[in-house]
Amino acid sequence: IDVSKGASIALTHPGDIRNYIAQKNGPKYEITSKTIPIIAIPTTAGSGAEISPVSVIIDESKKLKIGFFSEYLFPILALIDPVLYSTLPKKATAECGLDVLSHAFDALVSRYSHCYSETLSKEEWSLRWVKLPEGKQSSGKNRQNVLPVKLRQR
């Protein structure tokens, strides 16, 4: 998903893609509405790339992770299929669960948190802490528990 966001910038904006990297003082050039619409179909959980305006990719020449941020990087559609998560290897299941937990923690302690993000974060922690070992040890439907709370089937 992040690569498709980067490709959308590279294919629709002039010059080197590094000119659009998010920086403290803003990018050298702004990402515009010319981006190609993204349809996101995540096969792992945790990063939230399917519902965020952020893309992080690796600049191989500098061996650095670089990020892009723009309202024009929000996918126009996210197709979340819990069945995809049921076939994840055990290690990937654990990594996804930990990634979801780290995002939940970040949302909880952020100075920009609010009652909605705090509620989701607390629910995520209470469910994830119990379900993470279960998801790693088992297969099938229990692995779907790596889905963030906001995307999980009830």
XYZ file of N, CA and C in Angstrom:
462
model
N 0.840 -1.191 0.000
C 0.000 0.000 0.000
C 0.879 1.245 0.000
N 1.926 1.227 0.830
C 2.834 2.377 0.863
C 3.541 2.567 -0.472
N 3.929 1.468 -1.098
C 4.593 1.563 -2.407
C 3.633 2.148 -3.440
N 2.360 1.749 -3.396
C 1.400 2.300 -4.357
C 1.193 3.791 -4.131
N 1.242 4.232 -2.887
C 1.140 5.665 -2.599
C 2.362 6.401 -3.147
N 3.544 5.817 -2.936
C 4.765 6.419 -3.479
C 4.749 6.465 -4.993
N 4.281 5.371 -5.611
C 4.186 5.333 -7.075
C 3.206 6.382 -7.573
N 2.133 6.579 -6.840
C 1.147 7.592 -7.223
C 1.769 8.987 -7.248
N 2.636 9.254 -6.290
C 3.340 10.545 -6.270
C 4.327 10.615 -7.441
N 5.144 9.581 -7.578
C 6.198 9.576 -8.602
C 5.637 9.687 -10.016
N 4.495 9.062 -10.252
C 3.919 9.060 -11.603
C 3.153 10.332 -11.953
N 2.817 11.140 -10.958
C 1.969 12.303 -11.223
C 2.598 13.642 -10.837
N 3.807 13.596 -10.294
C 4.459 14.829 -9.854
C 5.857 14.925 -10.465
N 6.253 16.122 -10.875
C 7.552 16.282 -11.541
C 8.730 16.167 -10.586
N 9.871 15.800 -11.139
C 11.118 15.776 -10.368
C 11.279 14.531 -9.524
N 12.275 14.593 -8.675
C 12.632 13.490 -7.788
C 11.589 13.343 -6.687
N 11.178 12.112 -6.417
C 10.166 11.863 -5.385
C 10.632 12.349 -4.018
N 11.939 12.427 -3.808
C 12.473 12.896 -2.522
C 12.095 14.354 -2.239
N 11.731 15.089 -3.265
C 11.292 16.480 -3.073
C 9.962 16.571 -2.328
N 9.273 15.443 -2.177
C 7.948 15.430 -1.560
C 7.956 14.777 -0.181
N 9.142 14.459 0.335
C 9.267 13.833 1.653
C 8.728 14.778 2.724
N 7.962 14.226 3.661
C 7.458 15.007 4.791
C 8.629 15.369 5.700
N 8.729 16.647 6.035
C 9.803 17.130 6.901
C 9.207 18.068 7.926
N 9.983 18.365 8.944
C 9.505 19.239 10.014
C 9.003 20.577 9.462
N 9.711 21.135 8.501
C 9.332 22.417 7.911
C 8.453 22.252 6.675
N 8.012 21.037 6.412
C 7.201 20.756 5.229
C 8.065 20.283 4.077
N 7.456 19.626 3.117
C 8.228 19.133 1.970
C 8.676 20.287 1.076
N 9.671 20.004 0.263
C 10.149 21.016 -0.683
C 9.009 21.392 -1.629
N 8.271 20.367 -2.096
C 7.112 20.589 -2.962
C 5.902 19.875 -2.376
N 4.743 20.464 -2.507
C 3.511 19.879 -1.980
C 2.989 18.769 -2.893
N 2.421 17.745 -2.292
C 1.720 16.698 -3.036
C 0.342 17.256 -3.354
N -0.062 17.137 -4.611
C -1.318 17.744 -5.046
C -2.387 16.683 -5.328
N -3.539 17.162 -5.731
C -4.671 16.278 -6.040
C -4.456 15.483 -7.320
N -3.322 15.663 -7.981
C -3.037 14.925 -9.221
C -2.738 13.446 -8.964
N -2.593 13.060 -7.689
C -2.250 11.667 -7.381
C -3.274 10.699 -7.957
N -2.815 9.500 -8.240
C -3.684 8.435 -8.738
C -4.450 7.863 -7.543
N -5.769 7.702 -7.669
C -6.539 7.132 -6.551
C -6.032 5.731 -6.178
N -6.005 5.463 -4.886
C -5.509 4.190 -4.357
C -6.680 3.365 -3.823
N -6.727 2.108 -4.205
C -7.637 1.143 -3.587
C -6.743 0.202 -2.793
N -6.947 0.164 -1.492
C -6.072 -0.598 -0.600
C -6.703 -1.938 -0.226
N -5.908 -2.994 -0.355
C -6.322 -4.332 0.063
C -5.211 -4.892 0.944
N -5.263 -4.589 2.247
C -4.188 -5.044 3.124
C -4.210 -6.557 3.323
N -3.029 -7.135 3.406
C -2.902 -8.574 3.661
C -2.298 -8.836 5.029
N -1.919 -7.767 5.740
C -1.488 -7.855 7.126
C -2.167 -6.709 7.869
N -2.072 -6.717 9.181
C -2.708 -5.674 9.984
C -1.648 -4.936 10.779
N -1.971 -3.736 11.184
C -1.084 -3.027 12.103
C -0.709 -1.641 11.688
N -0.296 -1.453 10.441
C 0.217 -0.138 10.054
C -0.895 0.881 9.851
N -2.047 0.426 9.450
C -3.150 1.348 9.190
C -3.014 2.079 7.867
N -2.117 1.628 7.003
C -1.877 2.301 5.724
C -3.148 2.407 4.881
N -4.064 1.474 5.083
C -5.282 1.470 4.278
C -6.257 2.575 4.675
N -6.005 3.230 5.808
C -6.905 4.294 6.256
C -6.141 5.547 6.683
N -4.925 5.715 6.157
C -4.138 6.879 6.564
C -3.592 7.651 5.362
N -3.215 8.912 5.603
C -2.641 9.750 4.546
C -1.120 9.702 4.518
N -0.552 8.636 5.050
C 0.895 8.530 5.200
C 1.427 7.356 4.390
N 2.633 7.511 3.874
C 3.337 6.435 3.190
C 4.776 6.444 3.669
N 5.291 5.276 4.015
C 6.697 5.149 4.419
C 7.333 4.100 3.518
N 8.384 4.505 2.833
C 9.117 3.582 1.964
C 10.612 3.707 2.256
N 11.396 2.818 1.702
C 12.839 2.841 1.939
C 13.555 3.453 0.738
N 14.392 4.432 1.019
C 15.275 5.008 0.007
C 16.513 4.126 -0.007
N 16.577 3.226 -0.971
C 17.678 2.249 -1.033
C 19.041 2.917 -1.187
N 19.097 4.042 -1.894
C 20.388 4.692 -2.112
C 20.973 5.248 -0.821
N 20.106 5.659 0.106
C 20.580 6.217 1.377
C 20.343 5.278 2.556
N 19.692 4.141 2.287
C 19.375 3.170 3.345
C 18.593 3.827 4.476
N 17.572 4.612 4.098
C 16.731 5.329 5.056
C 15.261 5.099 4.762
N 14.464 5.077 5.822
C 13.018 5.104 5.646
C 12.639 6.562 5.415
N 11.821 6.796 4.407
C 11.352 8.155 4.138
C 9.829 8.155 4.145
N 9.259 9.263 4.557
C 7.810 9.338 4.681
C 7.202 10.451 3.857
N 5.976 10.201 3.465
C 5.193 11.183 2.715
C 3.884 11.369 3.462
N 3.392 12.589 3.483
C 2.149 12.882 4.180
C 1.334 13.853 3.339
N 0.105 13.477 3.033
C -0.781 14.361 2.282
C -2.197 13.826 2.343
N -3.138 14.726 2.397
C -4.547 14.315 2.347
C -4.854 13.568 1.050
N -4.023 13.748 0.030
C -4.244 13.093 -1.263
C -3.707 11.666 -1.295
N -3.163 11.199 -0.173
C -2.675 9.820 -0.094
C -3.665 8.893 0.613
N -4.781 9.432 1.083
C -5.819 8.567 1.653
C -6.337 7.645 0.552
N -6.376 6.331 0.778
C -7.013 5.458 -0.217
C -8.488 5.832 -0.365
N -9.002 5.708 -1.582
C -10.416 6.027 -1.802
C -11.316 4.872 -1.373
N -10.703 3.679 -1.229
C -11.451 2.497 -0.821
C -10.490 1.533 -0.138
N -10.923 0.943 0.953
C -10.130 -0.085 1.630
C -10.982 -1.341 1.730
N -10.501 -2.416 1.153
C -11.197 -3.703 1.205
C -10.516 -4.567 2.257
N -11.198 -4.777 3.362
C -10.646 -5.520 4.489
C -11.297 -6.902 4.506
N -10.526 -7.932 4.243
C -11.034 -9.297 4.231
C -10.365 -10.077 5.357
N -11.084 -10.337 6.450
C -10.487 -11.050 7.585
C -9.949 -12.432 7.219
N -10.453 -13.028 6.169
C -9.978 -14.351 5.760
C -8.499 -14.294 5.383
N -8.046 -13.180 4.823
C -6.636 -13.048 4.460
C -5.723 -13.215 5.674
N -6.194 -12.781 6.836
C -5.382 -12.857 8.042
C -5.310 -14.275 8.600
N -6.265 -15.106 8.242
C -6.295 -16.459 8.804
C -5.185 -17.338 8.248
N -4.541 -16.920 7.174
C -3.462 -17.721 6.585
C -2.076 -17.140 6.856
N -2.008 -16.103 7.663
C -0.704 -15.515 8.001
C 0.149 -16.514 8.775
N 1.448 -16.564 8.500
C 2.332 -17.386 9.331
C 2.304 -16.883 10.779
N 2.638 -17.763 11.717
C 2.579 -17.407 13.141
C 3.439 -16.195 13.477
N 4.636 -16.134 12.921
C 5.534 -15.004 13.209
C 4.927 -13.694 12.704
N 4.378 -13.706 11.498
C 3.750 -12.500 10.941
C 2.533 -12.100 11.768
N 1.784 -13.085 12.259
C 0.626 -12.797 13.120
C 1.080 -12.047 14.368
N 2.147 -12.528 14.998
C 2.670 -11.877 16.200
C 3.162 -10.466 15.891
N 3.877 -10.314 14.788
C 4.396 -8.993 14.406
C 3.266 -8.008 14.146
N 2.223 -8.473 13.461
C 1.072 -7.601 13.194
C 0.384 -7.204 14.495
N 0.211 -8.161 15.385
C -0.412 -7.861 16.673
C 0.371 -6.841 17.469
N 1.686 -6.986 17.472
C 2.535 -6.016 18.179
C 2.485 -4.645 17.512
N 2.398 -4.618 16.195
C 2.298 -3.350 15.485
C 0.999 -2.637 15.854
N -0.098 -3.393 15.894
C -1.382 -2.815 16.288
C -1.284 -2.266 17.713
N -0.660 -3.040 18.607
C -0.493 -2.577 19.994
C 0.316 -1.294 20.073
N 1.381 -1.200 19.293
C 2.211 0.009 19.344
C 1.438 1.228 18.856
N 0.608 1.046 17.822
C -0.214 2.166 17.344
C -1.275 2.547 18.375
N -1.835 1.541 19.045
C -2.830 1.822 20.079
C -2.196 2.601 21.238
N -0.988 2.203 21.623
C -0.278 2.912 22.688
C 0.016 4.351 22.269
N 0.489 4.526 21.052
C 0.793 5.861 20.537
C -0.450 6.746 20.553
N -1.573 6.187 20.119
C -2.819 6.967 20.093
C -3.279 7.333 21.499
N -2.990 6.483 22.459
C -3.408 6.727 23.834
C -2.574 7.818 24.499
N -1.274 7.822 24.276
C -0.401 8.768 24.976
C -0.103 10.038 24.172
N -0.571 10.095 22.948
C -0.311 11.269 22.116
C -0.942 12.526 22.713
N -0.259 13.616 22.584
C -0.847 14.877 23.060
C -2.029 15.295 22.196
N -2.205 14.627 21.050
C -3.325 14.921 20.172
C -4.475 13.927 20.338
N -4.385 13.041 21.339
C -5.451 12.058 21.520
C -6.737 12.760 21.964
N -7.835 12.099 21.715
C -9.137 12.618 22.138
C -9.968 11.435 22.609
N -11.184 11.674 23.048
C -11.966 10.609 23.669
C -12.192 9.428 22.721
N -12.378 9.673 21.431
C -12.601 8.565 20.488
C -11.346 7.708 20.353
N -10.190 8.349 20.136
C -8.959 7.569 19.989
C -8.581 6.880 21.300
N -8.835 7.528 22.431
C -8.544 6.903 23.724
C -9.416 5.673 23.943
N -10.686 5.747 23.575
C -11.599 4.611 23.728
C -11.146 3.440 22.873
N -10.818 3.707 21.609
C -10.343 2.638 20.733
C -9.033 2.047 21.251
N -8.144 2.897 21.721
C -6.852 2.434 22.220
C -7.015 1.517 23.425
N -7.848 1.922 24.361
C -8.068 1.111 25.565
C -8.718 -0.219 25.210
N -9.680 -0.195 24.295
C -10.318 -1.443 23.877
C -9.308 -2.340 23.161
N -8.487 -1.732 22.331
C -7.463 -2.493 21.610
C -6.507 -3.177 22.583
N -6.037 -2.442 23.568
C -5.111 -3.012 24.544
C -5.756 -4.145 25.326
N -7.005 -3.953 25.752
C -7.648 -4.996 26.562
C -7.878 -6.266 25.745
N -8.217 -6.127 24.477
C -8.428 -7.301 23.630
C -7.123 -7.905 23.149
N -6.210 -7.073 22.729
C -4.959 -7.552 22.132
C -4.099 -8.292 23.144
N -4.039 -7.767 24.349
C -3.169 -8.365 25.361
C -3.565 -9.818 25.595
N -4.858 -10.102 25.541
C -5.357 -11.462 25.742
C -5.230 -12.278 24.462
N -5.519 -11.682 23.325
C -5.617 -12.418 22.066
C -4.285 -12.643 21.362
N -3.289 -11.840 21.636
C -2.028 -11.967 20.901
C -1.400 -13.353 21.051
N -1.223 -13.873 22.258
C -0.647 -15.224 22.359
C -1.542 -16.282 21.714
N -2.850 -16.115 21.863
C -3.801 -17.059 21.274
C -3.691 -17.058 19.752
N -3.597 -15.877 19.162
C -3.483 -15.769 17.707
C -2.188 -16.347 17.184
N -1.108 -16.178 17.928
C 0.193 -16.688 17.491
C 0.229 -18.212 17.571
N -0.393 -18.767 18.595
C -0.330 -20.209 18.805
C -1.300 -20.986 17.923
N -2.375 -20.358 17.521
C -3.403 -21.083 16.782
C -3.361 -20.724 15.307
N -4.296 -21.279 14.603
C -4.400 -20.947 13.187
C -5.838 -20.591 12.886
N -6.085 -20.204 11.656
C -7.445 -19.952 11.206
C -8.067 -18.713 11.785
N -9.317 -18.867 12.239
C -10.116 -17.722 12.651
C -9.469 -16.898 13.762
N -8.783 -17.539 14.708
C -8.152 -16.779 15.792
C -7.105 -15.800 15.280
N -6.507 -16.080 14.150
C -5.500 -15.162 13.598
C -6.145 -13.863 13.118
N -7.450 -13.894 12.882
C -8.144 -12.676 12.468
C -8.150 -11.651 13.587
N -7.801 -12.059 14.788
C -7.762 -11.138 15.917
C -6.669 -10.095 15.782
N -5.791 -10.221 14.798
C -4.783 -9.172 14.596
C -5.402 -7.934 13.981
N -6.618 -8.036 13.481
C -7.285 -6.858 12.935
C -7.491 -5.823 14.029
N -7.220 -4.553 13.746
C -7.507 -3.525 14.732
C -8.996 -3.515 15.090
N -9.320 -3.074 16.294
C -10.694 -3.059 16.780
C -11.646 -2.402 15.794
N -11.254 -1.277 15.240
C -12.155 -0.530 14.366
C -12.492 -1.274 13.086
N -11.710 -2.295 12.730
C -11.929 -3.028 11.498
C -12.427 -4.455 11.717
N -12.490 -4.883 12.960
C -12.830 -6.268 13.269
C -14.321 -6.510 13.171
N -14.694 -7.685 12.717
C -16.100 -8.071 12.677
C -16.586 -8.302 14.091
N -17.785 -7.934 14.368
C -18.375 -8.165 15.693
C -19.214 -9.404 15.655
